[in-house]
Amino acid sequence: MKIVNVAGLILPLLTTIAIFPAQAQEEYFKYACEDGKTFEVTVRPDRAKLKLDGSTSLKLLPLDAREGLKFAAKRTLLTMVNQEASIEINYAFVYRNCIVQ
């Protein structure tokens, strides 16, 4: 009868299980807006990472939303509903009528 050291197998398995759910819930979107602007967003249940026009990156936190998803930080608000999105910066729409690509 062969004895197997289970402890050496369990720790890597638990580490993989602990990491995998967060990655599985992460979604990536790329949007094109009516004025030619683009942005990318990586969404997780607890945060979103927004990349504007390929250069500026912002980390946003989730807000309660009646429909779709909303994330905000400082004076930036990202609203995502179905396949459309918009971004307000300093209370003005800077990215509007954006469609997921």
CSV table of N, CA and C in Angstrom, one decimal:
chain,number,residue,atom,x,y,z
A,1,MET,N,0.8,-1.2,0.0
A,1,MET,CA,0.0,0.0,0.0
A,1,MET,C,0.9,1.2,0.0
A,2,LYS,N,0.6,2.2,-0.9
A,2,LYS,CA,1.4,3.4,-1.1
A,2,LYS,C,0.8,4.5,-0.2
A,3,ILE,N,1.6,5.2,0.5
A,3,ILE,CA,1.2,6.3,1.4
A,3,ILE,C,1.4,7.6,0.6
A,4,VAL,N,0.4,8.4,0.5
A,4,VAL,CA,0.5,9.7,-0.2
A,4,VAL,C,0.4,10.9,0.8
A,5,ASN,N,1.3,11.8,0.6
A,5,ASN,CA,1.3,13.0,1.4
A,5,ASN,C,0.3,14.0,0.9
A,6,VAL,N,-0.9,14.0,1.5
A,6,VAL,CA,-2.0,14.9,1.1
A,6,VAL,C,-1.7,16.3,1.3
A,7,ALA,N,-1.0,16.7,2.4
A,7,ALA,CA,-0.8,18.1,2.7
A,7,ALA,C,-0.1,18.8,1.5
A,8,GLY,N,0.8,18.1,0.9
A,8,GLY,CA,1.5,18.7,-0.3
A,8,GLY,C,0.6,19.0,-1.5
A,9,LEU,N,-0.5,18.3,-1.5
A,9,LEU,CA,-1.5,18.5,-2.6
A,9,LEU,C,-2.6,19.5,-2.2
A,10,ILE,N,-3.0,19.6,-1.0
A,10,ILE,CA,-4.1,20.4,-0.5
A,10,ILE,C,-3.7,21.9,-0.6
A,11,LEU,N,-2.6,22.3,-0.1
A,11,LEU,CA,-2.2,23.7,-0.1
A,11,LEU,C,-2.2,24.4,-1.5
A,12,PRO,N,-1.6,23.8,-2.5
A,12,PRO,CA,-1.7,24.4,-3.8
A,12,PRO,C,-3.1,24.4,-4.4
A,13,LEU,N,-3.9,23.4,-4.1
A,13,LEU,CA,-5.3,23.3,-4.5
A,13,LEU,C,-6.1,24.4,-3.9
A,14,LEU,N,-5.9,24.6,-2.6
A,14,LEU,CA,-6.7,25.7,-1.9
A,14,LEU,C,-6.2,27.1,-2.4
A,15,THR,N,-5.0,27.3,-2.7
A,15,THR,CA,-4.5,28.5,-3.2
A,15,THR,C,-5.1,28.8,-4.6
A,16,THR,N,-5.2,27.8,-5.4
A,16,THR,CA,-5.8,27.9,-6.7
A,16,THR,C,-7.3,28.3,-6.6
A,17,ILE,N,-8.0,27.6,-5.7
A,17,ILE,CA,-9.4,27.8,-5.5
A,17,ILE,C,-9.6,29.3,-5.0
A,18,ALA,N,-8.8,29.7,-4.1
A,18,ALA,CA,-9.0,31.1,-3.5
A,18,ALA,C,-8.8,32.1,-4.6
A,19,ILE,N,-7.9,31.9,-5.5
A,19,ILE,CA,-7.5,32.9,-6.5
A,19,ILE,C,-8.5,32.9,-7.7
A,20,PHE,N,-8.9,31.7,-8.1
A,20,PHE,CA,-9.7,31.5,-9.3
A,20,PHE,C,-11.1,32.3,-9.3
A,21,PRO,N,-11.9,32.2,-8.3
A,21,PRO,CA,-13.1,32.9,-8.4
A,21,PRO,C,-13.1,34.4,-8.7
A,22,ALA,N,-12.1,35.1,-8.1
A,22,ALA,CA,-12.0,36.5,-8.4
A,22,ALA,C,-11.6,36.8,-9.9
A,23,GLN,N,-10.8,35.9,-10.5
A,23,GLN,CA,-10.4,36.1,-11.9
A,23,GLN,C,-11.6,35.7,-12.8
A,24,ALA,N,-12.4,34.7,-12.3
A,24,ALA,CA,-13.5,34.3,-13.1
A,24,ALA,C,-14.6,35.3,-13.2
A,25,GLN,N,-14.7,36.2,-12.2
A,25,GLN,CA,-15.7,37.2,-12.2
A,25,GLN,C,-15.2,38.5,-12.9
A,26,GLU,N,-14.0,38.6,-13.4
A,26,GLU,CA,-13.5,39.7,-14.0
A,26,GLU,C,-13.9,39.7,-15.5
A,27,GLU,N,-14.4,40.9,-16.0
A,27,GLU,CA,-14.8,41.0,-17.4
A,27,GLU,C,-14.1,42.3,-18.0
A,28,TYR,N,-13.7,42.2,-19.3
A,28,TYR,CA,-13.1,43.2,-20.0
A,28,TYR,C,-14.0,43.7,-21.1
A,29,PHE,N,-14.1,45.0,-21.2
A,29,PHE,CA,-14.9,45.7,-22.3
A,29,PHE,C,-14.1,46.8,-23.0
A,30,LYS,N,-14.3,46.9,-24.3
A,30,LYS,CA,-13.7,48.0,-25.0
A,30,LYS,C,-14.9,48.8,-25.6
A,31,TYR,N,-14.9,50.1,-25.5
A,31,TYR,CA,-16.0,50.9,-26.0
A,31,TYR,C,-15.5,51.9,-27.0
A,32,ALA,N,-16.4,52.2,-28.0
A,32,ALA,CA,-16.1,53.3,-29.0
A,32,ALA,C,-17.3,54.2,-28.9
A,33,CYS,N,-17.0,55.5,-28.8
A,33,CYS,CA,-18.0,56.5,-28.6
A,33,CYS,C,-18.3,57.3,-29.8
A,34,GLU,N,-19.4,58.1,-29.8
A,34,GLU,CA,-19.8,58.8,-31.0
A,34,GLU,C,-18.8,59.9,-31.5
A,35,ASP,N,-18.0,60.4,-30.7
A,35,ASP,CA,-17.1,61.4,-31.1
A,35,ASP,C,-15.7,60.9,-31.4
A,36,GLY,N,-15.6,59.5,-31.6
A,36,GLY,CA,-14.3,58.9,-31.9
A,36,GLY,C,-13.5,58.5,-30.7
A,37,LYS,N,-13.9,58.9,-29.5
A,37,LYS,CA,-13.1,58.5,-28.3
A,37,LYS,C,-13.3,57.1,-28.0
A,38,THR,N,-12.4,56.5,-27.4
A,38,THR,CA,-12.5,55.1,-26.9
A,38,THR,C,-12.1,55.0,-25.5
A,39,PHE,N,-12.5,53.9,-24.8
A,39,PHE,CA,-12.0,53.6,-23.5
A,39,PHE,C,-12.2,52.1,-23.3
A,40,GLU,N,-11.4,51.6,-22.3
A,40,GLU,CA,-11.4,50.2,-21.9
A,40,GLU,C,-11.7,50.1,-20.4
A,41,VAL,N,-12.4,49.1,-20.1
A,41,VAL,CA,-12.7,48.9,-18.6
A,41,VAL,C,-12.7,47.4,-18.3
A,42,THR,N,-12.0,47.1,-17.2
A,42,THR,CA,-12.0,45.8,-16.6
A,42,THR,C,-12.9,45.9,-15.3
A,43,VAL,N,-13.9,45.1,-15.3
A,43,VAL,CA,-14.9,45.1,-14.2
A,43,VAL,C,-14.9,43.9,-13.4
A,44,ARG,N,-14.9,44.1,-12.1
A,44,ARG,CA,-15.0,43.1,-11.0
A,44,ARG,C,-16.1,43.5,-10.1
A,45,PRO,N,-16.7,42.6,-9.4
A,45,PRO,CA,-17.8,43.0,-8.5
A,45,PRO,C,-17.4,44.1,-7.5
A,46,ASP,N,-16.1,44.2,-7.1
A,46,ASP,CA,-15.7,45.1,-6.1
A,46,ASP,C,-15.0,46.4,-6.6
A,47,ARG,N,-14.7,46.4,-7.9
A,47,ARG,CA,-14.1,47.6,-8.5
A,47,ARG,C,-14.0,47.5,-10.0
A,48,ALA,N,-13.6,48.6,-10.6
A,48,ALA,CA,-13.4,48.6,-12.1
A,48,ALA,C,-12.1,49.4,-12.3
A,49,LYS,N,-11.4,49.0,-13.4
A,49,LYS,CA,-10.2,49.8,-13.8
A,49,LYS,C,-10.5,50.3,-15.2
A,50,LEU,N,-10.5,51.6,-15.2
A,50,LEU,CA,-10.9,52.4,-16.5
A,50,LEU,C,-9.6,52.9,-17.1
A,51,LYS,N,-9.5,52.7,-18.4
A,51,LYS,CA,-8.4,53.2,-19.2
A,51,LYS,C,-9.0,54.1,-20.3
A,52,LEU,N,-8.7,55.4,-20.2
A,52,LEU,CA,-9.3,56.4,-21.2
A,52,LEU,C,-8.3,56.6,-22.3
A,53,ASP,N,-8.8,56.5,-23.6
A,53,ASP,CA,-8.0,56.8,-24.8
A,53,ASP,C,-6.6,56.1,-24.7
A,54,GLY,N,-6.5,55.0,-24.1
A,54,GLY,CA,-5.3,54.2,-24.1
A,54,GLY,C,-4.2,54.8,-23.2
A,55,SER,N,-4.5,55.8,-22.4
A,55,SER,CA,-3.4,56.4,-21.6
A,55,SER,C,-3.7,56.5,-20.1
A,56,THR,N,-4.7,57.3,-19.8
A,56,THR,CA,-5.1,57.5,-18.4
A,56,THR,C,-5.8,56.4,-17.8
A,57,SER,N,-5.3,55.9,-16.6
A,57,SER,CA,-6.0,54.8,-15.9
A,57,SER,C,-6.6,55.3,-14.6
A,58,LEU,N,-7.8,54.8,-14.3
A,58,LEU,CA,-8.4,55.2,-13.0
A,58,LEU,C,-9.0,53.9,-12.4
A,59,LYS,N,-9.0,53.9,-11.1
A,59,LYS,CA,-9.6,52.8,-10.3
A,59,LYS,C,-10.9,53.3,-9.7
A,60,LEU,N,-12.0,52.6,-10.0
A,60,LEU,CA,-13.3,53.1,-9.6
A,60,LEU,C,-14.0,52.1,-8.7
A,61,LEU,N,-14.8,52.6,-7.8
A,61,LEU,CA,-15.5,51.7,-6.9
A,61,LEU,C,-17.0,51.6,-7.3
A,62,PRO,N,-17.7,50.5,-7.0
A,62,PRO,CA,-19.1,50.3,-7.4
A,62,PRO,C,-20.0,51.2,-6.6
A,63,LEU,N,-21.1,51.6,-7.3
A,63,LEU,CA,-22.2,52.4,-6.7
A,63,LEU,C,-23.5,51.6,-6.9
A,64,ASP,N,-24.5,51.9,-6.1
A,64,ASP,CA,-25.8,51.2,-6.3
A,64,ASP,C,-26.4,51.8,-7.6
A,65,ALA,N,-27.0,50.9,-8.4
A,65,ALA,CA,-27.6,51.3,-9.6
A,65,ALA,C,-28.9,50.6,-9.8
A,66,ARG,N,-30.0,51.3,-10.3
A,66,ARG,CA,-31.2,50.7,-10.6
A,66,ARG,C,-31.2,49.8,-11.8
A,67,GLU,N,-30.3,50.2,-12.7
A,67,GLU,CA,-30.2,49.4,-13.9
A,67,GLU,C,-28.7,49.4,-14.3
A,68,GLY,N,-28.2,48.3,-14.8
A,68,GLY,CA,-26.8,48.3,-15.2
A,68,GLY,C,-25.8,48.4,-14.1
A,69,LEU,N,-24.6,48.9,-14.4
A,69,LEU,CA,-23.6,49.1,-13.4
A,69,LEU,C,-23.1,50.5,-13.3
A,70,LYS,N,-22.7,51.0,-12.1
A,70,LYS,CA,-22.1,52.3,-12.0
A,70,LYS,C,-20.9,52.2,-11.1
A,71,PHE,N,-19.8,52.9,-11.5
A,71,PHE,CA,-18.6,52.9,-10.8
A,71,PHE,C,-18.2,54.4,-10.7
A,72,ALA,N,-17.5,54.8,-9.6
A,72,ALA,CA,-17.1,56.2,-9.5
A,72,ALA,C,-15.8,56.3,-8.6
A,73,ALA,N,-15.1,57.3,-8.9
A,73,ALA,CA,-13.9,57.7,-8.1
A,73,ALA,C,-13.7,59.2,-8.3
A,74,LYS,N,-13.3,59.9,-7.3
A,74,LYS,CA,-13.1,61.3,-7.4
A,74,LYS,C,-14.3,62.0,-8.1
A,75,ARG,N,-14.1,62.6,-9.2
A,75,ARG,CA,-15.2,63.2,-10.0
A,75,ARG,C,-15.5,62.5,-11.3
A,76,THR,N,-15.3,61.2,-11.3
A,76,THR,CA,-15.5,60.4,-12.5
A,76,THR,C,-16.6,59.4,-12.3
A,77,LEU,N,-17.6,59.3,-13.1
A,77,LEU,CA,-18.7,58.4,-13.0
A,77,LEU,C,-18.8,57.6,-14.3
A,78,LEU,N,-18.7,56.3,-14.2
A,78,LEU,CA,-18.9,55.3,-15.3
A,78,LEU,C,-20.2,54.7,-15.2
A,79,THR,N,-21.1,54.8,-16.2
A,79,THR,CA,-22.4,54.1,-16.2
A,79,THR,C,-22.4,53.1,-17.4
A,80,MET,N,-22.7,51.9,-17.1
A,80,MET,CA,-22.8,50.8,-18.1
A,80,MET,C,-24.2,50.2,-18.0
A,81,VAL,N,-24.9,50.2,-19.1
A,81,VAL,CA,-26.2,49.6,-19.2
A,81,VAL,C,-26.3,48.8,-20.5
A,82,ASN,N,-26.5,47.5,-20.4
A,82,ASN,CA,-26.5,46.6,-21.6
A,82,ASN,C,-25.2,46.8,-22.4
A,83,GLN,N,-25.3,47.1,-23.6
A,83,GLN,CA,-24.1,47.3,-24.5
A,83,GLN,C,-23.6,48.7,-24.6
A,84,GLU,N,-24.2,49.7,-23.8
A,84,GLU,CA,-23.9,51.1,-23.9
A,84,GLU,C,-23.3,51.6,-22.6
A,85,ALA,N,-22.5,52.6,-22.7
A,85,ALA,CA,-21.8,53.2,-21.5
A,85,ALA,C,-21.6,54.7,-21.7
A,86,SER,N,-21.4,55.4,-20.6
A,86,SER,CA,-21.1,56.8,-20.7
A,86,SER,C,-20.2,57.1,-19.5
A,87,ILE,N,-19.4,58.2,-19.6
A,87,ILE,CA,-18.5,58.6,-18.6
A,87,ILE,C,-18.7,60.1,-18.3
A,88,GLU,N,-18.9,60.5,-17.1
A,88,GLU,CA,-19.0,61.9,-16.7
A,88,GLU,C,-17.7,62.2,-15.9
A,89,ILE,N,-17.1,63.3,-16.2
A,89,ILE,CA,-16.0,63.8,-15.5
A,89,ILE,C,-16.3,65.3,-15.1
A,90,ASN,N,-16.2,65.5,-13.8
A,90,ASN,CA,-16.5,66.8,-13.2
A,90,ASN,C,-18.0,67.2,-13.6
A,91,TYR,N,-18.9,66.3,-13.5
A,91,TYR,CA,-20.3,66.4,-13.7
A,91,TYR,C,-20.7,66.8,-15.2
A,92,ALA,N,-19.8,66.6,-16.1
A,92,ALA,CA,-20.1,66.8,-17.5
A,92,ALA,C,-19.8,65.5,-18.3
A,93,PHE,N,-20.7,65.2,-19.3
A,93,PHE,CA,-20.5,64.0,-20.1
A,93,PHE,C,-19.4,64.2,-21.0
A,94,VAL,N,-18.3,63.4,-20.9
A,94,VAL,CA,-17.1,63.5,-21.7
A,94,VAL,C,-17.1,62.4,-22.7
A,95,TYR,N,-17.6,61.3,-22.3
A,95,TYR,CA,-17.7,60.1,-23.2
A,95,TYR,C,-19.2,59.7,-23.2
A,96,ARG,N,-19.9,59.9,-24.4
A,96,ARG,CA,-21.3,59.6,-24.4
A,96,ARG,C,-21.6,58.7,-25.7
A,97,ASN,N,-22.8,58.0,-25.6
A,97,ASN,CA,-23.2,57.1,-26.6
A,97,ASN,C,-22.1,56.2,-27.0
A,98,CYS,N,-21.5,55.5,-26.1
A,98,CYS,CA,-20.5,54.6,-26.3
A,98,CYS,C,-21.0,53.1,-26.4
A,99,ILE,N,-20.6,52.4,-27.4
A,99,ILE,CA,-21.0,51.1,-27.6
A,99,ILE,C,-19.9,50.1,-27.5
A,100,VAL,N,-20.2,48.9,-26.8
A,100,VAL,CA,-19.1,47.9,-26.6
A,100,VAL,C,-18.7,47.3,-28.0
A,101,GLN,N,-17.5,47.1,-28.1
A,101,GLN,CA,-16.9,46.6,-29.4
A,101,GLN,C,-16.7,45.1,-29.3
